[in-house]
Amino acid sequence: MSTFLQLCALWLVLEGLGPALMPKKWQQLMAELSQQNPRIIRQIGLVMLVLGGLLAWLVKH
């Protein structure tokens, strides 16, 4: 459970970097992303899930 909480904390830090350091660029990126086909967004999300899961597994082992 401790590892999971550490991963969640790291995720929050990394997710907060974009809006904190480059708010205008982040806003533009979110606007562009919202115009994409939902299928493309789903594929991006799935790739991120798989890569994140693999990375978490590698760190644990």
mmCIF file with all atom_site columns, C-alpha atoms in Angstrom:
data_model
loop_
_atom_site.group_PDB
_atom_site.id
_atom_site.type_symbol
_atom_site.label_atom_id
_atom_site.label_alt_id
_atom_site.label_comp_id
_atom_site.label_asym_id
_atom_site.label_entity_id
_atom_site.label_seq_id
_atom_site.pdbx_PDB_ins_code
_atom_site.Cartn_x
_atom_site.Cartn_y
_atom_site.Cartn_z
_atom_site.occupancy
_atom_site.B_iso_or_equiv
_atom_site.pdbx_formal_charge
_atom_site.auth_seq_id
_atom_site.auth_comp_id
_atom_site.auth_asym_id
_atom_site.auth_atom_id
_atom_site.pdbx_PDB_model_num
ATOM 1  C CA . MET A 1 1  ? 0.000   0.000  0.000   1.00 0.00 ? 1  MET A CA 1
ATOM 2  C CA . SER A 1 2  ? 2.894   2.327  0.774   1.00 0.00 ? 2  SER A CA 1
ATOM 3  C CA . THR A 1 3  ? 4.276   1.916  -2.751  1.00 0.00 ? 3  THR A CA 1
ATOM 4  C CA . PHE A 1 4  ? 0.863   2.684  -4.227  1.00 0.00 ? 4  PHE A CA 1
ATOM 5  C CA . LEU A 1 5  ? 0.599   5.899  -2.200  1.00 0.00 ? 5  LEU A CA 1
ATOM 6  C CA . GLN A 1 6  ? 4.106   6.904  -3.251  1.00 0.00 ? 6  GLN A CA 1
ATOM 7  C CA . LEU A 1 7  ? 3.207   6.336  -6.897  1.00 0.00 ? 7  LEU A CA 1
ATOM 8  C CA . CYS A 1 8  ? 0.030   8.409  -6.483  1.00 0.00 ? 8  CYS A CA 1
ATOM 9  C CA . ALA A 1 9  ? 1.996   11.219 -4.870  1.00 0.00 ? 9  ALA A CA 1
ATOM 10 C CA . LEU A 1 10 ? 4.566   11.189 -7.664  1.00 0.00 ? 10 LEU A CA 1
ATOM 11 C CA . TRP A 1 11 ? 1.785   11.178 -10.251 1.00 0.00 ? 11 TRP A CA 1
ATOM 12 C CA . LEU A 1 12 ? 0.220   14.264 -8.657  1.00 0.00 ? 12 LEU A CA 1
ATOM 13 C CA . VAL A 1 13 ? 3.557   16.080 -8.621  1.00 0.00 ? 13 VAL A CA 1
ATOM 14 C CA . LEU A 1 14 ? 4.216   15.281 -12.273 1.00 0.00 ? 14 LEU A CA 1
ATOM 15 C CA . GLU A 1 15 ? 0.677   16.179 -13.336 1.00 0.00 ? 15 GLU A CA 1
ATOM 16 C CA . GLY A 1 16 ? 0.965   19.511 -11.541 1.00 0.00 ? 16 GLY A CA 1
ATOM 17 C CA . LEU A 1 17 ? 4.169   20.555 -13.296 1.00 0.00 ? 17 LEU A CA 1
ATOM 18 C CA . GLY A 1 18 ? 2.515   21.496 -16.595 1.00 0.00 ? 18 GLY A CA 1
ATOM 19 C CA . PRO A 1 19 ? -0.156  23.847 -15.277 1.00 0.00 ? 19 PRO A CA 1
ATOM 20 C CA . ALA A 1 20 ? 2.212   25.327 -12.675 1.00 0.00 ? 20 ALA A CA 1
ATOM 21 C CA . LEU A 1 21 ? 5.161   26.031 -14.973 1.00 0.00 ? 21 LEU A CA 1
ATOM 22 C CA . MET A 1 22 ? 3.470   26.672 -18.332 1.00 0.00 ? 22 MET A CA 1
ATOM 23 C CA . PRO A 1 23 ? -0.207  27.524 -17.782 1.00 0.00 ? 23 PRO A CA 1
ATOM 24 C CA . LYS A 1 24 ? -0.819  29.037 -21.255 1.00 0.00 ? 24 LYS A CA 1
ATOM 25 C CA . LYS A 1 25 ? 0.846   26.157 -23.113 1.00 0.00 ? 25 LYS A CA 1
ATOM 26 C CA . TRP A 1 26 ? -1.004  23.637 -20.923 1.00 0.00 ? 26 TRP A CA 1
ATOM 27 C CA . GLN A 1 27 ? -4.295  25.384 -21.643 1.00 0.00 ? 27 GLN A CA 1
ATOM 28 C CA . GLN A 1 28 ? -3.588  25.253 -25.398 1.00 0.00 ? 28 GLN A CA 1
ATOM 29 C CA . LEU A 1 29 ? -2.723  21.561 -25.173 1.00 0.00 ? 29 LEU A CA 1
ATOM 30 C CA . MET A 1 30 ? -5.957  20.792 -23.316 1.00 0.00 ? 30 MET A CA 1
ATOM 31 C CA . ALA A 1 31 ? -7.960  22.750 -25.912 1.00 0.00 ? 31 ALA A CA 1
ATOM 32 C CA . GLU A 1 32 ? -6.312  20.790 -28.741 1.00 0.00 ? 32 GLU A CA 1
ATOM 33 C CA . LEU A 1 33 ? -6.857  17.503 -26.944 1.00 0.00 ? 33 LEU A CA 1
ATOM 34 C CA . SER A 1 34 ? -10.542 18.269 -26.439 1.00 0.00 ? 34 SER A CA 1
ATOM 35 C CA . GLN A 1 35 ? -10.915 18.540 -30.235 1.00 0.00 ? 35 GLN A CA 1
ATOM 36 C CA . GLN A 1 36 ? -9.545  15.040 -30.829 1.00 0.00 ? 36 GLN A CA 1
ATOM 37 C CA . ASN A 1 37 ? -11.644 12.024 -31.675 1.00 0.00 ? 37 ASN A CA 1
ATOM 38 C CA . PRO A 1 38 ? -12.632 10.180 -28.451 1.00 0.00 ? 38 PRO A CA 1
ATOM 39 C CA . ARG A 1 39 ? -11.169 6.997  -29.932 1.00 0.00 ? 39 ARG A CA 1
ATOM 40 C CA . ILE A 1 40 ? -7.734  8.620  -30.156 1.00 0.00 ? 40 ILE A CA 1
ATOM 41 C CA . ILE A 1 41 ? -8.009  9.897  -26.576 1.00 0.00 ? 41 ILE A CA 1
ATOM 42 C CA . ARG A 1 42 ? -8.978  6.402  -25.412 1.00 0.00 ? 42 ARG A CA 1
ATOM 43 C CA . GLN A 1 43 ? -5.970  4.892  -27.208 1.00 0.00 ? 43 GLN A CA 1
ATOM 44 C CA . ILE A 1 44 ? -3.640  7.438  -25.612 1.00 0.00 ? 44 ILE A CA 1
ATOM 45 C CA . GLY A 1 45 ? -5.129  6.622  -22.203 1.00 0.00 ? 45 GLY A CA 1
ATOM 46 C CA . LEU A 1 46 ? -4.716  2.887  -22.707 1.00 0.00 ? 46 LEU A CA 1
ATOM 47 C CA . VAL A 1 47 ? -1.087  3.278  -23.768 1.00 0.00 ? 47 VAL A CA 1
ATOM 48 C CA . MET A 1 48 ? -0.453  5.421  -20.692 1.00 0.00 ? 48 MET A CA 1
ATOM 49 C CA . LEU A 1 49 ? -2.114  2.801  -18.459 1.00 0.00 ? 49 LEU A CA 1
ATOM 50 C CA . VAL A 1 50 ? -0.009  -0.017 -19.884 1.00 0.00 ? 50 VAL A CA 1
ATOM 51 C CA . LEU A 1 51 ? 3.239   1.952  -19.696 1.00 0.00 ? 51 LEU A CA 1
ATOM 52 C CA . GLY A 1 52 ? 2.481   3.125  -16.165 1.00 0.00 ? 52 GLY A CA 1
ATOM 53 C CA . GLY A 1 53 ? 1.628   -0.396 -15.056 1.00 0.00 ? 53 GLY A CA 1
ATOM 54 C CA . LEU A 1 54 ? 4.802   -1.795 -16.573 1.00 0.00 ? 54 LEU A CA 1
ATOM 55 C CA . LEU A 1 55 ? 6.911   0.922  -15.001 1.00 0.00 ? 55 LEU A CA 1
ATOM 56 C CA . ALA A 1 56 ? 5.321   0.380  -11.580 1.00 0.00 ? 56 ALA A CA 1
ATOM 57 C CA . TRP A 1 57 ? 5.912   -3.371 -11.920 1.00 0.00 ? 57 TRP A CA 1
ATOM 58 C CA . LEU A 1 58 ? 9.556   -2.832 -12.915 1.00 0.00 ? 58 LEU A CA 1
ATOM 59 C CA . VAL A 1 59 ? 10.145  -0.511 -9.962  1.00 0.00 ? 59 VAL A CA 1
ATOM 60 C CA . LYS A 1 60 ? 8.553   -3.022 -7.573  1.00 0.00 ? 60 LYS A CA 1
ATOM 61 C CA . HIS A 1 61 ? 10.614  -5.953 -8.876  1.00 0.00 ? 61 HIS A CA 1
#
